[in-house]
CSV table of C-alpha atoms in Angstrom, one decimal:
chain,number,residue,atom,x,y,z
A,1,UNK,CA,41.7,147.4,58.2
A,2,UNK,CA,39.4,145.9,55.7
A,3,UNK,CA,42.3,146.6,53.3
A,4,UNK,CA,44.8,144.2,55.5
A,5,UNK,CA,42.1,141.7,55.6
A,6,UNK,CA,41.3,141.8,51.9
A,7,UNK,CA,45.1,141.5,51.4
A,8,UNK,CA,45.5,138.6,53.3
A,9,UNK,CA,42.3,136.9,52.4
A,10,UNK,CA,43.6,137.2,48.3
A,11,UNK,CA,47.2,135.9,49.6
A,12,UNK,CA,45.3,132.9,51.1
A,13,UNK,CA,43.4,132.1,48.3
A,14,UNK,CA,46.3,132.0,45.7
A,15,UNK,CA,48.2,130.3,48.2
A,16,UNK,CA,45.3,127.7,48.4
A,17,UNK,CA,45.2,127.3,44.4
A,18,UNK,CA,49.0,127.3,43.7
A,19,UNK,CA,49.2,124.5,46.2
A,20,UNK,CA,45.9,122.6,44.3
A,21,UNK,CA,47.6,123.1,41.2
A,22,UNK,CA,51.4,122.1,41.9
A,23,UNK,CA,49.3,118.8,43.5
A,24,UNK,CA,48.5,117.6,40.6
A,25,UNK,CA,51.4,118.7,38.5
A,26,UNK,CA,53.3,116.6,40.4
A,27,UNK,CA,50.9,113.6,40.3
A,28,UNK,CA,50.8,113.8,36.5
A,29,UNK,CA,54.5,113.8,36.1
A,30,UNK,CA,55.7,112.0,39.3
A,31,UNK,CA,58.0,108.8,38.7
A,32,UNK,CA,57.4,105.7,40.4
A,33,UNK,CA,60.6,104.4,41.3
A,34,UNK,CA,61.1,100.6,42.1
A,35,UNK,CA,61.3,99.8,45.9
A,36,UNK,CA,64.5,97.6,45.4
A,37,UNK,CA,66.7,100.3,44.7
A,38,UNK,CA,66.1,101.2,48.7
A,39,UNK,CA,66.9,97.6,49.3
A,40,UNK,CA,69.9,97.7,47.3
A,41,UNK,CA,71.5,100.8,48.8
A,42,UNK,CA,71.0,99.1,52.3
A,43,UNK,CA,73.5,96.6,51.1
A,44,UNK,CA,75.9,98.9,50.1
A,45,UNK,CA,78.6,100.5,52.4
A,46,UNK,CA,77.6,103.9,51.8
A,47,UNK,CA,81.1,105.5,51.3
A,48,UNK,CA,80.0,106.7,47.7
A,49,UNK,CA,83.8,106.9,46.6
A,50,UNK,CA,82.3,106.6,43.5
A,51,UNK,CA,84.9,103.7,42.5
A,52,UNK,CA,81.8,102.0,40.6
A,53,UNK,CA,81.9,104.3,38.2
A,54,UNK,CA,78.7,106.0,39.9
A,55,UNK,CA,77.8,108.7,41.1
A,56,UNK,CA,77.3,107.4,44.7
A,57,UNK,CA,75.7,104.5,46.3
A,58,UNK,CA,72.1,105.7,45.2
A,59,UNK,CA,73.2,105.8,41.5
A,60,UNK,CA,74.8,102.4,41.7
A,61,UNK,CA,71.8,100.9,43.6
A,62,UNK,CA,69.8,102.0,40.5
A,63,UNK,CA,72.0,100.6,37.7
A,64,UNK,CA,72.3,97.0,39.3
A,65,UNK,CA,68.2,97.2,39.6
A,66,UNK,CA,67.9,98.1,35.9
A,67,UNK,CA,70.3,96.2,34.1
A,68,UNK,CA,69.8,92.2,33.2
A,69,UNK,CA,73.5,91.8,33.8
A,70,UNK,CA,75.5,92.2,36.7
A,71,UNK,CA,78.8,91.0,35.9
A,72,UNK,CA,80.5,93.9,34.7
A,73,UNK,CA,79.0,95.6,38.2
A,74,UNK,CA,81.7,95.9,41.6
A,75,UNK,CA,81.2,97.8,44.5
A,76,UNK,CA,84.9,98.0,45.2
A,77,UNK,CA,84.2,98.8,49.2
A,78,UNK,CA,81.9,95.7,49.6
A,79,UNK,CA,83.6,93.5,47.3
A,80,UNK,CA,82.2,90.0,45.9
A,81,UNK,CA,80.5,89.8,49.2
A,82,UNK,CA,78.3,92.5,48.7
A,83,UNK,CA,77.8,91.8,45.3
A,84,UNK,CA,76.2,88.1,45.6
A,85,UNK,CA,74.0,89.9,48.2
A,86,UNK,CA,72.9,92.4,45.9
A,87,UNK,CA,72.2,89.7,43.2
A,88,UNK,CA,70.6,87.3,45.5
A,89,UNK,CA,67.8,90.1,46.5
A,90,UNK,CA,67.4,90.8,42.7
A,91,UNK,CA,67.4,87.2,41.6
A,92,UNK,CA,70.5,87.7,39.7
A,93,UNK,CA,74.1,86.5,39.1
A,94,UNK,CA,77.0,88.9,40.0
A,95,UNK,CA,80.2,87.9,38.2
A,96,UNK,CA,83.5,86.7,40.6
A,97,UNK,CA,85.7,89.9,40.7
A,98,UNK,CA,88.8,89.5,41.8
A,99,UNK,CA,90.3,92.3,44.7
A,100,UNK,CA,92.3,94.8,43.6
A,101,UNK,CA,94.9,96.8,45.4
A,102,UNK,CA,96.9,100.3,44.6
A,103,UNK,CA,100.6,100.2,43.6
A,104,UNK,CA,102.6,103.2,43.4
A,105,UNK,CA,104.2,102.8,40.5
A,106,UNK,CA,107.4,104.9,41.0
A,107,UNK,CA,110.4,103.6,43.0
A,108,UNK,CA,112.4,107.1,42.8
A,109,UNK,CA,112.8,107.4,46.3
A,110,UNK,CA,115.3,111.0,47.7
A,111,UNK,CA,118.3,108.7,47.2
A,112,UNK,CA,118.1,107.6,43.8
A,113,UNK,CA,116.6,110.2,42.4
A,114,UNK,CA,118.0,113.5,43.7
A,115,UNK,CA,117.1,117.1,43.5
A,116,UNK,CA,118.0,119.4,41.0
A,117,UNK,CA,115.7,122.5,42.4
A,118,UNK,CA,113.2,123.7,44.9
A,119,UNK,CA,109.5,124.3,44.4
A,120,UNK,CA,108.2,127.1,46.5
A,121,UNK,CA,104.4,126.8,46.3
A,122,UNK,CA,101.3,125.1,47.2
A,123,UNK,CA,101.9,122.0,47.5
A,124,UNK,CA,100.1,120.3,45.1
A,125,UNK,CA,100.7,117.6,42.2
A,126,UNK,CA,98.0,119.1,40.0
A,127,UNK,CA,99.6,122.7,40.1
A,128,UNK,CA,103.5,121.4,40.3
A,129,UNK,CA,102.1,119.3,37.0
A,130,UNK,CA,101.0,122.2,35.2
A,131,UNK,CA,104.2,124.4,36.0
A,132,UNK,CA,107.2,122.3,35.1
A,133,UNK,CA,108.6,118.8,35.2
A,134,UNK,CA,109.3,118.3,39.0
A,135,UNK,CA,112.2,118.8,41.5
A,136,UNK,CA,114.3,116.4,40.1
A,137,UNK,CA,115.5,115.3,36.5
A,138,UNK,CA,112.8,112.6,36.4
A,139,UNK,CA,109.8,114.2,34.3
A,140,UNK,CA,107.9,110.8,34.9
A,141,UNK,CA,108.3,110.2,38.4
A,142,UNK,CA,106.1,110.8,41.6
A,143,UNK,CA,106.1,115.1,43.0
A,144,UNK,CA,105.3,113.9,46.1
A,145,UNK,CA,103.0,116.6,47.2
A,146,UNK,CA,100.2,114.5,48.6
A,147,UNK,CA,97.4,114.9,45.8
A,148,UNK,CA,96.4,110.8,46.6
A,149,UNK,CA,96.9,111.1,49.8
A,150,UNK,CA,94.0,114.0,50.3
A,151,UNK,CA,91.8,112.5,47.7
A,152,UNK,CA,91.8,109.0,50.3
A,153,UNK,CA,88.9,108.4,51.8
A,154,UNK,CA,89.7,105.4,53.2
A,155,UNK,CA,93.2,106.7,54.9
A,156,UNK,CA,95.0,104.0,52.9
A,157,UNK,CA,97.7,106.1,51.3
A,158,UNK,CA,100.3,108.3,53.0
A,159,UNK,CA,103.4,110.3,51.6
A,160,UNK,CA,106.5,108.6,53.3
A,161,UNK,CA,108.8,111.4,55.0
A,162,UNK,CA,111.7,109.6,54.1
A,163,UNK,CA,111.5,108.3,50.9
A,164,UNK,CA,109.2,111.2,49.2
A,165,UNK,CA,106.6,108.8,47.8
A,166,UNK,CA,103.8,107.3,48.8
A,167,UNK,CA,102.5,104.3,50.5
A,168,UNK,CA,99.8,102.3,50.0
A,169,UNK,CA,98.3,99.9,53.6
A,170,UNK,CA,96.8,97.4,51.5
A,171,UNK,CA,94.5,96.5,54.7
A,172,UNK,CA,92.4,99.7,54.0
A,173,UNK,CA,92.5,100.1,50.6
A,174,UNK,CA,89.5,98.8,48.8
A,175,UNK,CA,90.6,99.9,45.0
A,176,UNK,CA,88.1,102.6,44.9
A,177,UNK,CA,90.6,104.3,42.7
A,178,UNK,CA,90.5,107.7,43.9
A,179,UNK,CA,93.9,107.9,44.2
A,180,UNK,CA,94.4,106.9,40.7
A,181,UNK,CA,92.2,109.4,39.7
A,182,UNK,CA,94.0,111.8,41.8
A,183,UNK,CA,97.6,111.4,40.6
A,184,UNK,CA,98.7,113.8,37.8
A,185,UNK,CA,101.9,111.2,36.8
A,186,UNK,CA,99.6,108.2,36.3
A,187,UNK,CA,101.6,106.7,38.9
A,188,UNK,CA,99.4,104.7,41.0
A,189,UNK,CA,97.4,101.5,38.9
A,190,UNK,CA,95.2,99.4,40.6
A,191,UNK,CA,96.2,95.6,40.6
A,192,UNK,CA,94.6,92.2,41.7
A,193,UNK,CA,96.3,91.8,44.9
A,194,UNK,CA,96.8,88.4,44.1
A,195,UNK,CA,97.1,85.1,45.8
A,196,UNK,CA,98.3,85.7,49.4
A,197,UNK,CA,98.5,89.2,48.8
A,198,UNK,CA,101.9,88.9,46.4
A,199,UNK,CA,102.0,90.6,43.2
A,200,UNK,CA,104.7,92.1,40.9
A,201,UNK,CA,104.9,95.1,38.8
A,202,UNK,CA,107.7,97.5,37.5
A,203,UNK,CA,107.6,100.3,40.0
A,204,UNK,CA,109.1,102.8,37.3
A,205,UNK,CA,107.2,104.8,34.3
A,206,UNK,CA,110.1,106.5,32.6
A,207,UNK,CA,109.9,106.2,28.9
A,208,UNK,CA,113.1,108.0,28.5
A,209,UNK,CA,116.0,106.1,26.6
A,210,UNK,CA,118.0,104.1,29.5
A,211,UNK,CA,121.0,105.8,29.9
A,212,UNK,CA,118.8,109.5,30.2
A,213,UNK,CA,116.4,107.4,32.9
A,214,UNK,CA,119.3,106.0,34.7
A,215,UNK,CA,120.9,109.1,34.7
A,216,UNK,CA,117.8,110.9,36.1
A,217,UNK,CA,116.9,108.0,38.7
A,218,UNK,CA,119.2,104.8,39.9
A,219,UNK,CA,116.0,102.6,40.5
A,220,UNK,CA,114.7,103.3,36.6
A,221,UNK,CA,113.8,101.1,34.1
A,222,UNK,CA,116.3,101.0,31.1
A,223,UNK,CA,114.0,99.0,28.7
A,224,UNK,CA,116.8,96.3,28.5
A,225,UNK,CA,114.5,93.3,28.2
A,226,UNK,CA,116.1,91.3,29.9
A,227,UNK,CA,112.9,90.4,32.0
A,228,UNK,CA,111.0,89.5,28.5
A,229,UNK,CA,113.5,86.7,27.7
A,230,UNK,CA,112.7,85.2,31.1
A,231,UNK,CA,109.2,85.6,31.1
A,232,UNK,CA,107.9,82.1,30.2
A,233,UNK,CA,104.3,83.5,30.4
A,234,UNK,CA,104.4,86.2,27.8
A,235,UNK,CA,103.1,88.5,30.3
A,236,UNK,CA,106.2,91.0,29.5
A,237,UNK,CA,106.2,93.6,27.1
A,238,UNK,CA,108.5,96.7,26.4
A,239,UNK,CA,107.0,99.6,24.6
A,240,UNK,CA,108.5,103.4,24.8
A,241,UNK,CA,111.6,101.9,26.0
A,242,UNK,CA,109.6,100.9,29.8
A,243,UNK,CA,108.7,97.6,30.7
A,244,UNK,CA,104.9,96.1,31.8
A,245,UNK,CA,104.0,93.6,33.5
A,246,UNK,CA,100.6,92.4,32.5
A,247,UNK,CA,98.6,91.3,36.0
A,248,UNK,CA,96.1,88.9,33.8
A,249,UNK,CA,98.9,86.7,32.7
A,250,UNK,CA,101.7,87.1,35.4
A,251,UNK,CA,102.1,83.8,37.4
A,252,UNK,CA,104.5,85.2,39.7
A,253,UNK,CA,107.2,82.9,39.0
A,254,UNK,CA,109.9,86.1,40.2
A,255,UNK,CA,112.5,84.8,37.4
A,256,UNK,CA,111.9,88.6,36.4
A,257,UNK,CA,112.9,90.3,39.4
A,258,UNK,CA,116.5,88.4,39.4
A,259,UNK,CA,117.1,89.2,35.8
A,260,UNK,CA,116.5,93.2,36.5
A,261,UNK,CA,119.5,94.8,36.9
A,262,UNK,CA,118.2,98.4,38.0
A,263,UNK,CA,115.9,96.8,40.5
A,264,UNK,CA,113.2,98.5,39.0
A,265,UNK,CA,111.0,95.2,39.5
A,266,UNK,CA,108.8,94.7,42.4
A,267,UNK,CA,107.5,91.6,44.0
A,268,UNK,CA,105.4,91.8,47.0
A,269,UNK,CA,104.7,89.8,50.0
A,270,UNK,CA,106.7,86.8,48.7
A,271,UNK,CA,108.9,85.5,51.8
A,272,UNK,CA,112.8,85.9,51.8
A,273,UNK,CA,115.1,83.6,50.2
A,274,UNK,CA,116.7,81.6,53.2
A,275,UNK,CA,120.3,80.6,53.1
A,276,UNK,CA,122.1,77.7,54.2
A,277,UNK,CA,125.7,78.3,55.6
A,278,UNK,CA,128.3,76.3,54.1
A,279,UNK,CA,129.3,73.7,56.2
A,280,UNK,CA,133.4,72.2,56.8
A,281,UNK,CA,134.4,69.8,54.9
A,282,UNK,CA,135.3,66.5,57.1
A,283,UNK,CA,138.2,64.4,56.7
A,284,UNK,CA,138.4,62.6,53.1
A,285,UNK,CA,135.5,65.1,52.1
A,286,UNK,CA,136.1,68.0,49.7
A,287,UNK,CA,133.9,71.1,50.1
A,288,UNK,CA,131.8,70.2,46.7
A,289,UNK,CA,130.7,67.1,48.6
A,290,UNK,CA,129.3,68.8,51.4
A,291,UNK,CA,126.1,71.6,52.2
A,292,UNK,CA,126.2,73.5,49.5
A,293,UNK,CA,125.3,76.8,49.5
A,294,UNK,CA,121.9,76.9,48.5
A,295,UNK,CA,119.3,79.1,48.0
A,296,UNK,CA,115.8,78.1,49.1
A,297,UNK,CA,113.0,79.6,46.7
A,298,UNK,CA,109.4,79.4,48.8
A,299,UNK,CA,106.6,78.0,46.6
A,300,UNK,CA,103.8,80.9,46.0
C-alpha cells in the first residue's frame, strides 16, 4: 500500500513540475500575434479554396495584415468587395481587380473529334495523362474524365454527357482556379469575364500543323492567321502554329470570330445577329432599291 501511494505521490509531483516548467517555456517563446488578423478572417468567406495563393483564409488574413501593399492581394470568393473591406479595417488601399471567370479552352466536342479507342480504367485525367495521348487523335484536347469537376468546390463545373467536355456556370464560379489547377491538358484559363459578361478566346490548344489538327478535330485551330490580319487591337498572336487571344488588350470588336474559318473562335454572351427579310420590290422599284438584307451587329 505505501508502495502505491509513494508511486502515485512521485507521479504527482513530476506531473506538477513538468506542467511548471512547459509554463514558462511556452511564455518565453510564445508569439504574440496581431488581433487584426481575427478581424480579417471574419471578412473573408471562409471557403479556403486557396485561389489567393494561400494556404486558407487564416494564411491570407495574415499576409494582407503584414504587407504595406494590398494591390497585388484578391480573395477571388469575396471579390473587390471584400477586398475594400479588408483594407478599410487596416487603413489601407486594395487595388481594383477585375472578375475573372473559367473558359474551357477545348471545343472538341464527340462529333468533331471522334474516337479512335477505348480507355478502360479509372477515370481520371491525371492517370489517362500519364498513360497515353487520349481516346481520340487529339493529344491536346480535353479526356473528359472529370478531374475539374471533382476538384470544384463551388459546383461550377460539370462534364457535359453529350458533348464530352466540360462546362463552366459562370454564376458560381468565383475564379478560384482549382479547376485550372486540376486539369492535366491546361485546358481551362481563367479570364476577366468582361463587360456584361462577354468575352472571347480560341477554344482550341492544338499546336499541331493545321492539316494534322484538322484532321484530328473539325473545330481546331489551323494557325491560318486570318484573325491577326483583322485584329485592329494587336491583341492576336500565333505561336506553335495556335492562335491567342490576349484578354488585356481584346476589345471585343468579334471581326475575329467571322474571319475563323474552323470556328475555333469563341465569343460569349454577345446577342445574335438579327436579320431583316428582304422585302418585294413595288412597281417602278428594283430589288436594290428596297430593304436590303442586312445584318444588324449589337453594340457591346
Amino acid at each position: 500500500m505505501e508502495i502505491i501511494l509513494f508511486s502515485l505521490l512521485v507521479m504527482g509531483v513530476t506531473g506538477l513540475l513538468s506542467a511548471v516548467i512547459l509554463y514558462f517555456v511556452l511564455q518565453k517563446f510564445k508569439v504574440e500575434e496581431d488581433p487584426r488578423i481575427d478581424q480579417v478572417e471574419a471578412l473573408l468567406p471562409g471557403a479556403n479554396c486557396g485561389g489567393c495563393g494561400s494556404a486558407g483564409c487564416r494564411n491570407f488574413a495574415e499576409r494582407c495584415v503584414k504587407t504595406e501593399d494590398m494591390s497585388d492581394l484578391l480573395c477571388p470568393v469575396g471579390g473587390s468587395k471584400t477586398m475594400q473591406e479588408i483594407a478599410a479595417v487596416l487603413g489601407r488601399k486594395a487595388g481594383e481587380q477585375k472578375p475573372k471567370v473559367a473558359v474551357v479552352r477545348c471545343n472538341g466536342n464527340c462529333e468533331a473529334r471522334k474516337k479512335t479507342n477505348y480507355y478502360d480504367g479509372v477515370r481520371s485525367c491525371k492517370i489517362e495523362h500519364n498513360l497515353y495521348i487520349g481516346e481520340t487523335g487529339c493529344s491536346f484536347g480535353c479526356l473528359g474524365g472529370g478531374d475539374c469537376e471533382r476538384a470544384c468546390t463551388f459546383d461550377a463545373i460539370h462534364i457535359n454527357p453529350e458533348t464530352g467536355l466540360p462546362e463552366v456556370d459562370e454564376e458560381k464560379c468565383t475564379a478560384c482556379g482549382a479547376c485550372v489547377k486540376a486539369c492535366p491538358k491546361h485546358i481551362i484559363e481563367l479570364r476577366y469575364k468582361g463587360p456584361k459578361n462577354r468575352r472571347i478566346f480560341v477554344s482550341c490548344v492544338n499546336e499541331e500543323k493545321g492539316a494534322v489538327a484538322r484532321k484530328a478535330c473539325s473545330n481546331a485551330c489551323i494557325g491560318c492567321s486570318k484573325c491577326v490580319k483583322e485584329c485592329a487591337f494587336d491583341a492576336i498572336t500565333v505561336k506553335d502554329n495556335l492562335a491567342y487571344i490576349d484578354f488585356e488588350k481584346c476589345r471585343l470588336c468579334r471581326k475575329c470570330v467571322d474571319a475563323c474559318p474552323t470556328g475555333a473562335i469563341h465569343a460569349i454572351n454577345f446577342p445574335l445577329a438579327v436579320k431583316k427579310a428582304t422585302a418585294e420590290p413595288k412597281t417602278g422599284e428594283t430589288p436594290e432599291t428596297v430593304n436590303k438584307t442586312e445584318t444588324k451587329q449589337p453594340t457591346a
